[in-house]
PDB file of C-alpha atoms in Angstrom:
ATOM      1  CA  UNK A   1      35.586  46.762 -21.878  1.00  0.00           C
ATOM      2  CA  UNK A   2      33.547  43.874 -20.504  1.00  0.00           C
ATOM      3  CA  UNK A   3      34.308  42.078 -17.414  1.00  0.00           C
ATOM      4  CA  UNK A   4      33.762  38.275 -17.326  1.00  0.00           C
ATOM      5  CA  UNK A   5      33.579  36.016 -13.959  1.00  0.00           C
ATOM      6  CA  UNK A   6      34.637  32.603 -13.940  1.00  0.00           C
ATOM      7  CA  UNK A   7      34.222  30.339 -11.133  1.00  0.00           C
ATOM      8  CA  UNK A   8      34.557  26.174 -10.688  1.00  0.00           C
ATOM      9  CA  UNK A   9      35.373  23.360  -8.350  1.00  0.00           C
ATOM     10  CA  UNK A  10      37.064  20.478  -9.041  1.00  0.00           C
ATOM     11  CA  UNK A  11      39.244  17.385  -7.294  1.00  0.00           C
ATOM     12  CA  UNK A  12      42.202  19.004  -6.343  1.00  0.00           C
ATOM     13  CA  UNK A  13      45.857  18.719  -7.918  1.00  0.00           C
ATOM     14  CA  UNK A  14      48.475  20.835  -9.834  1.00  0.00           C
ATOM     15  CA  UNK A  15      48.353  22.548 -12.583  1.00  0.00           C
ATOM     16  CA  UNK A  16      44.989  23.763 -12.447  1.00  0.00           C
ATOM     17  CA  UNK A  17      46.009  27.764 -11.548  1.00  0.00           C
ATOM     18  CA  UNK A  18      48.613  27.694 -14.364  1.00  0.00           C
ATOM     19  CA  UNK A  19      46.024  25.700 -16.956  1.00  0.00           C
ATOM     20  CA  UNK A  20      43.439  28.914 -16.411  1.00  0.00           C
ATOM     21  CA  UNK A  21      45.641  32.030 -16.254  1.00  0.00           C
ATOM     22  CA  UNK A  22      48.138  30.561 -19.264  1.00  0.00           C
ATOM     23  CA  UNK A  23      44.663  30.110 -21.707  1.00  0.00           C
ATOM     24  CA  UNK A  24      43.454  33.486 -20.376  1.00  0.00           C
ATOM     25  CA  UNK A  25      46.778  35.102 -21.417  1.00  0.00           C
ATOM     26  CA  UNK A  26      47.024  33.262 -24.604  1.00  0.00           C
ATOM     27  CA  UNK A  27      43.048  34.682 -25.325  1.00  0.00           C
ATOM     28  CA  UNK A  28      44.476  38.090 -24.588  1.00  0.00           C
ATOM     29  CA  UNK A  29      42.690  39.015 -21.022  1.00  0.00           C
ATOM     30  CA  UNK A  30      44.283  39.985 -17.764  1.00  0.00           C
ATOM     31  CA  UNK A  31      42.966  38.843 -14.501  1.00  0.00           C
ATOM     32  CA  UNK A  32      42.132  41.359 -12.227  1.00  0.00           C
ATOM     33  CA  UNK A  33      40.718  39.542  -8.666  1.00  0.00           C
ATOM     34  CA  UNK A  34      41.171  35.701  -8.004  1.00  0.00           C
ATOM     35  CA  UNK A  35      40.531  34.215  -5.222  1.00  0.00           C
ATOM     36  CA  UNK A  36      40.899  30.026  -4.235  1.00  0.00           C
ATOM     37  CA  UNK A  37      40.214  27.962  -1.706  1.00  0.00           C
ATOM     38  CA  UNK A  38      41.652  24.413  -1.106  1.00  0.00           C
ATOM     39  CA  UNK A  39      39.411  22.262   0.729  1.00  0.00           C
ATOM     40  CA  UNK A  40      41.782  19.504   2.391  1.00  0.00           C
ATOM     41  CA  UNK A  41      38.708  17.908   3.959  1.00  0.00           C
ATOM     42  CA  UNK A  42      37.315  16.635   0.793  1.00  0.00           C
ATOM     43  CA  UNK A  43      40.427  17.401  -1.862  1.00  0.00           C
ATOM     44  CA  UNK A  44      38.625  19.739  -3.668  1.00  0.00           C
ATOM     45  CA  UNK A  45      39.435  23.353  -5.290  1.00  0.00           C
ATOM     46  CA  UNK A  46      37.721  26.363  -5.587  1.00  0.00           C
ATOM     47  CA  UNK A  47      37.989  28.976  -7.641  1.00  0.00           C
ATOM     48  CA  UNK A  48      36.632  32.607  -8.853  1.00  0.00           C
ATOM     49  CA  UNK A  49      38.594  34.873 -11.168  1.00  0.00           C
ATOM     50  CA  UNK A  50      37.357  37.918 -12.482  1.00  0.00           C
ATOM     51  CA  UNK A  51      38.858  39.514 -15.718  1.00  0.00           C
ATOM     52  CA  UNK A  52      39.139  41.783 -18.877  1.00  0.00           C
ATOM     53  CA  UNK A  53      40.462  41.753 -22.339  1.00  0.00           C
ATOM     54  CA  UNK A  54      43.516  43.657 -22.441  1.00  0.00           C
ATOM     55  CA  UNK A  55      44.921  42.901 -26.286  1.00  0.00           C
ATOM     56  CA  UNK A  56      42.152  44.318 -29.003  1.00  0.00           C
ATOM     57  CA  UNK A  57      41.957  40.658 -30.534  1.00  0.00           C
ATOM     58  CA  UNK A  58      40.859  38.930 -26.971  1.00  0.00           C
ATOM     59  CA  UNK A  59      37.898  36.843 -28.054  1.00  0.00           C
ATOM     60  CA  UNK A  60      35.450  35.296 -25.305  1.00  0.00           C
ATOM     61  CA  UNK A  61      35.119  32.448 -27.540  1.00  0.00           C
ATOM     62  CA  UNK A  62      38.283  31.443 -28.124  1.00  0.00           C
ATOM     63  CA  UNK A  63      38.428  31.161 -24.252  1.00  0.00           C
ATOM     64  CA  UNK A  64      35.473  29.153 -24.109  1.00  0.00           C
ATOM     65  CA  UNK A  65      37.336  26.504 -26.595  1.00  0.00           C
ATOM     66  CA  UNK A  66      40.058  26.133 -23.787  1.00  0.00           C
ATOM     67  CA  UNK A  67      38.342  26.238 -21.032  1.00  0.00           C
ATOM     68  CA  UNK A  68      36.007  23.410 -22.329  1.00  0.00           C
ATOM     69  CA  UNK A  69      39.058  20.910 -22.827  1.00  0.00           C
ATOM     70  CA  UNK A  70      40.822  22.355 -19.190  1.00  0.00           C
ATOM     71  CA  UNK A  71      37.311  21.596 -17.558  1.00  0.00           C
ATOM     72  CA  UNK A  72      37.234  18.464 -19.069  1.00  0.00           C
ATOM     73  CA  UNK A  73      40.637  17.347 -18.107  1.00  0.00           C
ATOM     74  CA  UNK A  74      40.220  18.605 -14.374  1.00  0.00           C
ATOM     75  CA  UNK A  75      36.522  17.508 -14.211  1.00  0.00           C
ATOM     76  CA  UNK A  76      35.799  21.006 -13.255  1.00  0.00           C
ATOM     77  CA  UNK A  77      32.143  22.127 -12.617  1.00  0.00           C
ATOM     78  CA  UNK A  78      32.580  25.803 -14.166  1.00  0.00           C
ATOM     79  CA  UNK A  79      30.543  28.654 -14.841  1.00  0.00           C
ATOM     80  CA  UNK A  80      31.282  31.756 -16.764  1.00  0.00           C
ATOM     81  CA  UNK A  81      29.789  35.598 -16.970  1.00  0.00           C
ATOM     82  CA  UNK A  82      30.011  37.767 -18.513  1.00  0.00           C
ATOM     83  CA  UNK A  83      29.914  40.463 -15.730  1.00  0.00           C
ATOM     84  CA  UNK A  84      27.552  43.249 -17.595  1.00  0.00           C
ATOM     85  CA  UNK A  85      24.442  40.897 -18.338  1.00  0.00           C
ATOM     86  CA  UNK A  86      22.446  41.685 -14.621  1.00  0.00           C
ATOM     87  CA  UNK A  87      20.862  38.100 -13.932  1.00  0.00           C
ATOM     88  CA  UNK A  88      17.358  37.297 -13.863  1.00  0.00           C
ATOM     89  CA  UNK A  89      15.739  37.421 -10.263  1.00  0.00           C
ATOM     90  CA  UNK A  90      12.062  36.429  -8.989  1.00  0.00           C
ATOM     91  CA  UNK A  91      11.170  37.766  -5.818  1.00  0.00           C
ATOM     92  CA  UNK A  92       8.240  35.792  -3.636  1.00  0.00           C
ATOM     93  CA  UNK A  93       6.483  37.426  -0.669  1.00  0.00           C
ATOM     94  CA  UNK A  94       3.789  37.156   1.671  1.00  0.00           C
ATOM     95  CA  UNK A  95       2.592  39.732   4.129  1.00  0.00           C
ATOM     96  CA  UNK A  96       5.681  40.595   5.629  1.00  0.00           C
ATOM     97  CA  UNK A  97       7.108  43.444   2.741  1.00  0.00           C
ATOM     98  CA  UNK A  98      10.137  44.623   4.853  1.00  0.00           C
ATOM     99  CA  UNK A  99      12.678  42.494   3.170  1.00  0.00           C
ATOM    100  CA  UNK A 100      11.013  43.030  -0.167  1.00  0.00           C
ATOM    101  CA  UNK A 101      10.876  46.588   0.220  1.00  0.00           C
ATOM    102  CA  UNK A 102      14.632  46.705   1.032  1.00  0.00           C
ATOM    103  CA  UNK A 103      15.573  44.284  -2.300  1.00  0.00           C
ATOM    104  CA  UNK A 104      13.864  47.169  -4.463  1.00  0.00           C
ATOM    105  CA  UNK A 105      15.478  49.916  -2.807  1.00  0.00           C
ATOM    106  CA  UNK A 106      19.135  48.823  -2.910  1.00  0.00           C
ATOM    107  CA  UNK A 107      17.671  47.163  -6.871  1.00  0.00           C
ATOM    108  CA  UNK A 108      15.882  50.805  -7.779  1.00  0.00           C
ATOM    109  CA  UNK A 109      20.033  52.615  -6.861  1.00  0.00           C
ATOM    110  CA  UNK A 110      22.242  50.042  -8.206  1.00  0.00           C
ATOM    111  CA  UNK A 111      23.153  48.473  -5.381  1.00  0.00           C
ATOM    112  CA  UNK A 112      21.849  44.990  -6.754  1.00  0.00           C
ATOM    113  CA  UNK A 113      22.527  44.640 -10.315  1.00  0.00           C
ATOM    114  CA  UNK A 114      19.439  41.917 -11.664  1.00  0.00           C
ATOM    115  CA  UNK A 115      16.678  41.919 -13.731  1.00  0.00           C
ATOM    116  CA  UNK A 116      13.217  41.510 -12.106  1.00  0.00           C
ATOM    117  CA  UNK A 117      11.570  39.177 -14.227  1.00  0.00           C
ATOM    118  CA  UNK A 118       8.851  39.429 -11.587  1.00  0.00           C
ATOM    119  CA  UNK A 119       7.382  40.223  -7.999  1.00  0.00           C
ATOM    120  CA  UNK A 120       4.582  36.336  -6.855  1.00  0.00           C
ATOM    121  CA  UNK A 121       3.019  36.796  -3.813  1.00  0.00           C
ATOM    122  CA  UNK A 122      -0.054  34.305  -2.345  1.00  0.00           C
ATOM    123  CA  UNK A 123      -1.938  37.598  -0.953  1.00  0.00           C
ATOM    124  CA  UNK A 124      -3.093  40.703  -3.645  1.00  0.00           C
ATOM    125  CA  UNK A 125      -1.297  43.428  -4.900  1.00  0.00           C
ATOM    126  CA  UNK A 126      -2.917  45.787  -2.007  1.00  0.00           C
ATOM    127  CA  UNK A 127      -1.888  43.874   0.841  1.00  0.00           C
ATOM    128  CA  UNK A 128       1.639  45.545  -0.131  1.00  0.00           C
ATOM    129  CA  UNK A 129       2.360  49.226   0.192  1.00  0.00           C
ATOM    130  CA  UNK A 130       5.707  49.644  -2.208  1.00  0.00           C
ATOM    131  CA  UNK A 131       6.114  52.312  -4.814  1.00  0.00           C
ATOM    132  CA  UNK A 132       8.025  49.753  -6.985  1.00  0.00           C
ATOM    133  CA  UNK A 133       5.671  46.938  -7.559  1.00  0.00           C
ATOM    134  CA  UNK A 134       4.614  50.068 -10.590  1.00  0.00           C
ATOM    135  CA  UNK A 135       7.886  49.169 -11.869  1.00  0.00           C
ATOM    136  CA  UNK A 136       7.628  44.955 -12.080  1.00  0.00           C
ATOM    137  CA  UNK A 137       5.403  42.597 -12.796  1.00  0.00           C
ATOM    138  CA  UNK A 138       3.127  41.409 -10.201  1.00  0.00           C
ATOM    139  CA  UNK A 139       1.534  37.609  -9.932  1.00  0.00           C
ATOM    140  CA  UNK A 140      -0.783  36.798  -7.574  1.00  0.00           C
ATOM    141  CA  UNK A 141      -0.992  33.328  -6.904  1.00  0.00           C
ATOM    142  CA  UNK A 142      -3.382  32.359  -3.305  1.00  0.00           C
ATOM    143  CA  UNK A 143      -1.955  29.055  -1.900  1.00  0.00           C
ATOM    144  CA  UNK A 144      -4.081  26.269   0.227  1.00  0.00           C
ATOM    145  CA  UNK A 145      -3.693  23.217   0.843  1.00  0.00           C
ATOM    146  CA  UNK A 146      -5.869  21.996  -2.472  1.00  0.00           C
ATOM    147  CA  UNK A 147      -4.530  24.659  -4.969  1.00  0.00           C
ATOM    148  CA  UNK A 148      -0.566  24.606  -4.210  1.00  0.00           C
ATOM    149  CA  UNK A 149       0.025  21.959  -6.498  1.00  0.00           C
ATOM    150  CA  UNK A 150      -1.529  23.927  -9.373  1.00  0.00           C
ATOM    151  CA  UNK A 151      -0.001  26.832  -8.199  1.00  0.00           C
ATOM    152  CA  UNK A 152       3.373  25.612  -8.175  1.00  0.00           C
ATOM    153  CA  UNK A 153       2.644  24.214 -11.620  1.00  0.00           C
ATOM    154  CA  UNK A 154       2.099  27.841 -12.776  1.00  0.00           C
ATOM    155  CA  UNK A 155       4.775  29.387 -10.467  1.00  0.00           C
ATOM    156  CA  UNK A 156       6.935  26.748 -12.273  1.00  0.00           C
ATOM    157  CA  UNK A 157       6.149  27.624 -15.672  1.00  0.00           C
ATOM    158  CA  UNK A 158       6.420  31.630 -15.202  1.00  0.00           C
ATOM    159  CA  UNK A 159       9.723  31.090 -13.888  1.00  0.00           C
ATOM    160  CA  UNK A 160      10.986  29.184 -17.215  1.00  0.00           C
ATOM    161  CA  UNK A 161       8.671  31.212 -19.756  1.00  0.00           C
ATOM    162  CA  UNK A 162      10.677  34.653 -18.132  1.00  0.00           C
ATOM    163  CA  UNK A 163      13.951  32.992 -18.047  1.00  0.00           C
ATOM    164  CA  UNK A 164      14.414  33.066 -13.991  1.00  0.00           C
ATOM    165  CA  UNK A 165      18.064  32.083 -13.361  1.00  0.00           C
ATOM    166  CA  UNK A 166      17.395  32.802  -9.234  1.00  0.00           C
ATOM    167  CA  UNK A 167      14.103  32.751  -6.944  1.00  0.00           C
ATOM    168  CA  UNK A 168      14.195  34.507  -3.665  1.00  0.00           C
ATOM    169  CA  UNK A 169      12.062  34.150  -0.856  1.00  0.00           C
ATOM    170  CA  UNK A 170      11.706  37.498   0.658  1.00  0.00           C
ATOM    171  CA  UNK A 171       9.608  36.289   3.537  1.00  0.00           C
ATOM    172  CA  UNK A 172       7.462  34.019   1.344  1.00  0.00           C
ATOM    173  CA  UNK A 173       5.187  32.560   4.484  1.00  0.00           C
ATOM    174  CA  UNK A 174       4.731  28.914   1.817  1.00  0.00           C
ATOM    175  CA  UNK A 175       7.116  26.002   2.286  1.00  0.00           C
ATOM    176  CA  UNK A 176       7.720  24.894  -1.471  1.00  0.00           C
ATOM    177  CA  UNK A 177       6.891  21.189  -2.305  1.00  0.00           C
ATOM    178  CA  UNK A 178      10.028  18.709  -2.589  1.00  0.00           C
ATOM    179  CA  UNK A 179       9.715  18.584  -6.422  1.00  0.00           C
ATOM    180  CA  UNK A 180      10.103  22.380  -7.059  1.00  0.00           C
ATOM    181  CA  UNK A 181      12.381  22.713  -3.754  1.00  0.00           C
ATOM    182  CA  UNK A 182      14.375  20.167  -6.428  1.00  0.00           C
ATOM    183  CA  UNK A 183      13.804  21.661  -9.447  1.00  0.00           C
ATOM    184  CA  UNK A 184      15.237  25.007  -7.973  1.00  0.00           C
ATOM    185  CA  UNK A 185      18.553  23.500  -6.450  1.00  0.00           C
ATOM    186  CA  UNK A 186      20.815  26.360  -6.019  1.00  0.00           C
ATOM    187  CA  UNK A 187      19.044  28.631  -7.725  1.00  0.00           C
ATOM    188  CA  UNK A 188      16.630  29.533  -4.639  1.00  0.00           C
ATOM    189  CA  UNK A 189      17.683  31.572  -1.762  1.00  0.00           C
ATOM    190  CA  UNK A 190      15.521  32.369   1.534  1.00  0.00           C
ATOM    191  CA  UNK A 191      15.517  33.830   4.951  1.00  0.00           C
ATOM    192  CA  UNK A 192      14.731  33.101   8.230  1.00  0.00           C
ATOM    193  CA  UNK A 193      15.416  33.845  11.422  1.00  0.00           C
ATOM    194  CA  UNK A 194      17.777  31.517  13.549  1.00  0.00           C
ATOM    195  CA  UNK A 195      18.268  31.190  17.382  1.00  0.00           C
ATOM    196  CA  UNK A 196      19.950  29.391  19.614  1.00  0.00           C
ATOM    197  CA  UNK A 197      18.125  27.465  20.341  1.00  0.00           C
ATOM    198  CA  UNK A 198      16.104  26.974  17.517  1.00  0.00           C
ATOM    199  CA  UNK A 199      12.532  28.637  17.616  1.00  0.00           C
ATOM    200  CA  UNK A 200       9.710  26.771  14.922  1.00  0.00           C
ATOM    201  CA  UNK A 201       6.459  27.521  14.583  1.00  0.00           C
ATOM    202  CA  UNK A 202       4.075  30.782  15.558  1.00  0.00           C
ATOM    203  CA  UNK A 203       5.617  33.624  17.465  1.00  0.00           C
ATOM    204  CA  UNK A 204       9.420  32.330  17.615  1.00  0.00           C
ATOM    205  CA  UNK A 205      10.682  35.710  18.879  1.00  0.00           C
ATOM    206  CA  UNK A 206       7.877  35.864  21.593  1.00  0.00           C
ATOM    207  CA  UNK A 207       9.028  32.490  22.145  1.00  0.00           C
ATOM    208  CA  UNK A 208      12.717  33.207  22.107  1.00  0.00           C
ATOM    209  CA  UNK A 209      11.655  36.211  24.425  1.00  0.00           C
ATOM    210  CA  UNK A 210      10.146  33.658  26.996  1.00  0.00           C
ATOM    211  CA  UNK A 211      13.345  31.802  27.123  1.00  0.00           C
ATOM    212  CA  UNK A 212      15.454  34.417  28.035  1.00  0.00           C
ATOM    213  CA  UNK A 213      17.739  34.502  24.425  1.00  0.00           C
ATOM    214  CA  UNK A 214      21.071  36.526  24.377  1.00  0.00           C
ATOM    215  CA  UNK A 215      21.595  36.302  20.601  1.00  0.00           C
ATOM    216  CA  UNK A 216      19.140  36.747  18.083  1.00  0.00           C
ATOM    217  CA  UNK A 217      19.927  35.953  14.067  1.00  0.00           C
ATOM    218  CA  UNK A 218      19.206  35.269  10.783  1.00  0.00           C
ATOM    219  CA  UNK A 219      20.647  32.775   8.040  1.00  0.00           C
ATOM    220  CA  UNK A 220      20.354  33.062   4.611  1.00  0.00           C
ATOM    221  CA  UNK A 221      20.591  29.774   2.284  1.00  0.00           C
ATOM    222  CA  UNK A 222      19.710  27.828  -0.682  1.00  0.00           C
ATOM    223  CA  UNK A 223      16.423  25.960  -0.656  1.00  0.00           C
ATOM    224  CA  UNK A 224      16.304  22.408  -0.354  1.00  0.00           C
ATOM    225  CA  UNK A 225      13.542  19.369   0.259  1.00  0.00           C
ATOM    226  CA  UNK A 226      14.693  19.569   3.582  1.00  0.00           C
ATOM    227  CA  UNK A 227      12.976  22.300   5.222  1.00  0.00           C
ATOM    228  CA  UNK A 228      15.499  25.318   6.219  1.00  0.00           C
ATOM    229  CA  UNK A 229      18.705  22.886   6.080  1.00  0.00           C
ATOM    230  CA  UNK A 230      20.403  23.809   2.781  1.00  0.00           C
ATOM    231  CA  UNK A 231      23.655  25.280   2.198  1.00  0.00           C
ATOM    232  CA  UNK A 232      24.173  28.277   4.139  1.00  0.00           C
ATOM    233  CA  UNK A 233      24.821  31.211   2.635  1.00  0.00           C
ATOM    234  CA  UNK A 234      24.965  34.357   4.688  1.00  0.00           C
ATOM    235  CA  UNK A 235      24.206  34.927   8.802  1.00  0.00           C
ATOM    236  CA  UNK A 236      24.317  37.680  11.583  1.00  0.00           C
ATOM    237  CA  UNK A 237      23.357  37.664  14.941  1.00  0.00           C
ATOM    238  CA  UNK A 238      22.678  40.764  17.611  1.00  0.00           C
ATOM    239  CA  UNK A 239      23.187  40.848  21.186  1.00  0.00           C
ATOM    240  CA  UNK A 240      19.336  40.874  23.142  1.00  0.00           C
ATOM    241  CA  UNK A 241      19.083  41.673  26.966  1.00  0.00           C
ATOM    242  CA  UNK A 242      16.220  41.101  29.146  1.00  0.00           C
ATOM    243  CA  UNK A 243      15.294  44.614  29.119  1.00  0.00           C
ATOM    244  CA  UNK A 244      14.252  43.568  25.527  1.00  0.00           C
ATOM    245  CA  UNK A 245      10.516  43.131  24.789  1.00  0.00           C
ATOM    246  CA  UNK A 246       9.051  40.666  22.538  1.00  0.00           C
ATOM    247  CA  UNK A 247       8.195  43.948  19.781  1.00  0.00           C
ATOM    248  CA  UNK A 248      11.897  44.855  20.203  1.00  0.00           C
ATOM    249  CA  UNK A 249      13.220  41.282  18.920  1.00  0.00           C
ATOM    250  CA  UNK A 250      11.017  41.707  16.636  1.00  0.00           C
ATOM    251  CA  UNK A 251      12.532  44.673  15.047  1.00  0.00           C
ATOM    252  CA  UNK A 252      15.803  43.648  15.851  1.00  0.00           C
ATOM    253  CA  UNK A 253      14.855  40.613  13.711  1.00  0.00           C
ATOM    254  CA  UNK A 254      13.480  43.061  10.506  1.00  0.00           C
ATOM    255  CA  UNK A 255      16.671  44.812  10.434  1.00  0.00           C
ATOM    256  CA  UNK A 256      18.567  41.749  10.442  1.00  0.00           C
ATOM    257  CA  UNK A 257      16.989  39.563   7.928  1.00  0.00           C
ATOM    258  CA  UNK A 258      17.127  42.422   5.457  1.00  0.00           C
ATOM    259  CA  UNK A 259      21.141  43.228   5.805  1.00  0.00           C
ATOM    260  CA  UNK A 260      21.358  38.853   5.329  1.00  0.00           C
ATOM    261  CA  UNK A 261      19.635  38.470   2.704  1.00  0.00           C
ATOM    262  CA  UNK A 262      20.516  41.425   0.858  1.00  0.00           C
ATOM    263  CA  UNK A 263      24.346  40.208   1.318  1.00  0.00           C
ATOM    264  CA  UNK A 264      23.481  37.190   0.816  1.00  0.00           C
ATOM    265  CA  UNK A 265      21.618  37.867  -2.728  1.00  0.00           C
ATOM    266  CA  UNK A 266      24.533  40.280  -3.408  1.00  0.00           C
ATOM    267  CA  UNK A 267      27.220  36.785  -3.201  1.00  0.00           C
ATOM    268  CA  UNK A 268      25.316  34.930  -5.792  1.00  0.00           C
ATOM    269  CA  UNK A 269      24.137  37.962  -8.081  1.00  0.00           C
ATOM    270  CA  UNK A 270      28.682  38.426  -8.085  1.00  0.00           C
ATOM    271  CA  UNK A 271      29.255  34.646  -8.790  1.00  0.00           C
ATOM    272  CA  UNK A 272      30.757  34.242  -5.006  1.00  0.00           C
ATOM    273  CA  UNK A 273      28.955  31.403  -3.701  1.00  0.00           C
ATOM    274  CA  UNK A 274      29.561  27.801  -4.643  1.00  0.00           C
ATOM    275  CA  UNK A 275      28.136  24.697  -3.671  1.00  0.00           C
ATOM    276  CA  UNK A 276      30.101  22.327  -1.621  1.00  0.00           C
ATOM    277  CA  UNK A 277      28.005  19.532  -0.514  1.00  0.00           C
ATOM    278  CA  UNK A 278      26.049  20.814   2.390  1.00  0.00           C
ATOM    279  CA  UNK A 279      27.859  23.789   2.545  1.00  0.00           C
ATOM    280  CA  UNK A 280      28.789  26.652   0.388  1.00  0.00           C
ATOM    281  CA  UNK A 281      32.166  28.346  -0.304  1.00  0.00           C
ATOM    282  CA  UNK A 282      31.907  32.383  -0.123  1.00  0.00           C
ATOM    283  CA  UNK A 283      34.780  34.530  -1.529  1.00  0.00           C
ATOM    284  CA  UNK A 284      33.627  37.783   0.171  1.00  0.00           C
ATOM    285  CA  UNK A 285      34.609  40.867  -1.435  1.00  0.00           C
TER     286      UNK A 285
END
């Protein structure tokens, strides 16, 4: 039996639970997880259900019929899954492979169920030592300052022509231009690492190391046109004493950026992120 996800927002006010789990009866499913969130700040509601047929007539469609006039009437902004279709993923890199490498381990045992419609990276195929690029496609696509527009152009046009439903940025070292940063809204998802305060540029954990930091991070979260300041998705942090040296931040940092992200493409891949604004809502499993 196939499970389906559905998940929405919409202005708050009653009848919406009841309008959803009476047409899902009436179809002939069952739901099996739901989980809501009212949002008092800005009167809206959030929703993810997760459910099965249960009666040998349920038909999908039929549900689809309702649920089109109960999103119109609640001005819902809905999605719905079916739960066994794995969604298409694109995976970018640079030099750094350790958050790469991670995605295709926990991909290559189940752990994340997608499709790889392919691996880009803006440095060759050797500059990466993984078993599983064998298993994916591999683009190589060398980014300066007088090609990026043409390479975003192609970038942008292997990501329709394979049917990409989500980028990720596995420690892709290029900041993407505000027209495909737009183009990909909430559909893009990268990492990098956060302090307190805030480290930019070369060497941020030698930097944070010269500042004497206590807590290290990283933060996963949607891409934007404004540079690492979309919704937030996912975060950790570790404690760091001064008997820490710059290299052991620095693998501190590794292991922490690959646990966010992987939770954090692990939310979305389950339909348990959505949008709010700024922010995102995340009903954790």
């Amino acid at each position: 039996m196939a499970d389906f996800i559905l998940t929405f927002s919409c202005p708050n006010r009653p009848g919406i639970v009841a309008a959803v789990a009476t047409s899902l009866v009436s179809s002939g499913y069952n739901i099996l997880e739901a989980q809501q969130f009212d949002d008092a700040e800005t009167g809206h509601f959030f929703m993810r259900v997760l459910f099965n047929p249960v009666l040998e007539g349920a038909d999908i469609e039929d549900f689809r019929e309702k649920l089109a006039e109960i999103g119109e009437r609640f001005e819902m902004e809905l999605t719905l899954r079916d739960r066994s279709v794995k969604p298409k993923v694109m995976l970018l890199v640079s030099k750094f492979d350790h958050c790469l490498a991670d995605l295709l381990y926990r991909w290559r045992i189940g752990e994340l169920p997608m499709q790889i419609t392919a691996i880009v990276s803006n440095h060759p195929r050797e500059a990466l030592q993984l078993p599983e690029l064998d298993e994916v496609p591999f683009h190589h696509l060398p980014v300066t300052a007088a090609t990026k527009p043409e390479q975003e152009a192609k970038l942008w046009d292997l990501i329709e022509e394979t049917e990409t439903e989500f980028v990720v940025l596995a420690r892709y070292m290029q900041v993407l231009s505000d027209e495909l940063s737009t183009k990909l809204a909430g559909r893009c998802i990268n990492i990098h690492h956060s302090f307190l305060p805030g480290f930019k540029g070369a060497k941020p954990y030698h930097q944070a190391h010269e500042r004497g930091v206590k807590l290290i991070g990283a933060t996963a979260h949607f891409v934007t046109p404004d540079l690492d300041e979309g919704p937030i998705i996912e975060q950790d942090v570790e404690r760091i004493s001064h008997r820490h040296t710059p290299a052991d931040l620095i693998a501190k940092g590794r292991d922490i950026e690959r646990r966010v992200l992987a939770r954090a493409l692990h939310y979305v891949l389950d339909d348990r992120v959505i949008i709010s604004g700024r922010k995102t809502v995340v009903f954790y499993d």
